[in-house]
């Protein structure tokens, strides 16, 4: 009984990690990330391979990362959320509009997050209660949120509240680098998401529902609550990302973050999460966003290529990963005893 | 008499177009094993789902220990002390075995969960790694894990909807031992099975349903096989039992349809030889995990072999995919209908036509499809007999029949049937066996895999015995008995050669 002795010694992280099994795609992403980074460091020595470039990845892609983290919950549970880009825009818009009307920054931010949570709840409720395809329900949510932005204002609204400046004041850290408070926030969110997925009952239920919703129901798991909560998590994450977007651009606009839902989905998939649900990790999503960000940075350093090459790189990566998952998926199934 | 722990009174439940349950009453006593019997589609699973709150009844009451209760869903059922294994294995393939056993059961110390799971599994002699995802294991093992989970919930009422459908003798014996122990502890067990021997072996009382109506409640001791079948079908069926023996039409030994020489696959099955002639029924016998399915998958090209040579009709072939196998006239009806066959959202008719349509290509429409579909629905007695019914809504046994029809309709040269009678009622089971024999009479070759040795013996010309992922013997079916096959499996059987079976 080697299995037994092996079992007793590992803690819970090892348990969930090993038991989910789909970690090979994550390792592939990690490998690619390292490879791209090494290539960049060699090509653009000494500017590329520095800690500051890594920190900047978090600064420039923080909102995408937070959105993708929320998306990870939804995709793991077997759903999809197309409304996230619009909710990001709405979050930034609400911050700009409310602070512009003289609300304190914290209240504007809380309101934005509450709006994201509410929209997520409504979408989840509709999806579960009326058995509407997530694709359709969140598409409607997307139009709704975008529409709301334009109801607030057709024009772009600048954010003047000093709080939004303050949260991105560079803080010097050892090693001749600087970070920003937003970076810390982003990392905390990733950590919380990791904890929720791997250490809470809700997280386990998310995997179970993604594995087989019917089975989860028959095993007595709260199918509806779990499903709805994943959309609430996604709504909250996108609203927070919206606040971060507001911080980053110091403005709110109905045209912010157009198509970001697709970037988020791409990052999640490249991070090794199966689009059909049930397999994947939030840390994979972190790597996925980093990989996309690194490629973007690399193209910036290169300077002459148009930014559309980022899109092409994302496209190629997506293909590779979907094929990889397919291959692994078939192997997993035929490995049956 | 002790008062019933569970009572259902006047339960009715209709689905669009079907009255699944019509004024059904049912009582379960503490410390009894109560069999719920009926043909496919009689309403057994529906009754169980009403009991556990998956469906809401249109009328009727449920009483637990004499008190009326309203059970809103599987979770509440669990809380109320009813633990259930539903008909289809209902666990999550992506979660680990241990997680599947413990998830959704209140506070769990996951650090200890694996050790605890391993301990539970050994009670069923299951030597599997609780940390691996459940999907890595066969459907039979998954079924056992579901049972382990349900038993460990240690409820007052244990509901088992066809728990034995994919188990072999040993597992069934082990399950029954556990059930007997629970019965002694006063647990009430509701048990559904289409295996009459099992029902007579384990149950104390029997409730029979027919077409959604209650036929009656009986003491098992007061029933005979024939009366029970009579209650279930509403007909007297002696004809059912007799089936002309195999070998009446001897296979055409000059014509091997398929010949496998030394084909095998690492980690799947050791290299084996096999010849199947036209008009021959070959049975695969072996315990759970002995490699029956793995061998069949190689012959169908579902897995690639890494050694040996396969020939069909005397011509060497390499089957790279199931598509190639179908082109060569090989059809394969898999054991796991939920994941590997039935398209639940399509209609019965569409499901039946799938393989034929694929074989003919999408350009050449099958023109006579309606007739064909109706013919097979009648032949296999699929209920409801409406080709436009949604396949996912059919009862478990009827889904299995739909899959079977799909492959039978393609008129293959070689038909591989992996557990075709799993979950199928006595009447239809005999029909399917008859069908297999008549297919052979027409000159088709059939490879028949079943955990039920009697069934294998009833229709096969020869039996391949498998053990530990090796084909260990080929026995001609002349005077062969289940005991002899079991002895061969149990040991010393190696080196047994063809046709030796007759020597007994
Ligand atoms: N969700 C559903 N929607 C529509 N019809 C259904 C549904 N579930 C069951 N039925 C129908 O109700 C009837 C009873 O089905 P049920 O599954 O209870 O049969 P069963 O006795 O369990 O049969 P089996 O032995 O094949 O498992 C069948 O005619 C079936 O087609
Ligand atoms: Mg049933």
PDB file of C-alpha atoms in Angstrom, chain A residues 139 166 173 230:
ATOM      1  CA  UNK A 139     -24.147  38.097 -23.817  1.00  0.00           C
ATOM      2  CA  UNK A 166      -2.383  57.718  -4.656  1.00  0.00           C
ATOM      3  CA  UNK A 173      11.636  48.454  -3.027  1.00  0.00           C
ATOM      4  CA  UNK A 230     -19.239  31.642  -9.658  1.00  0.00           C
TER       5      UNK A 230
END
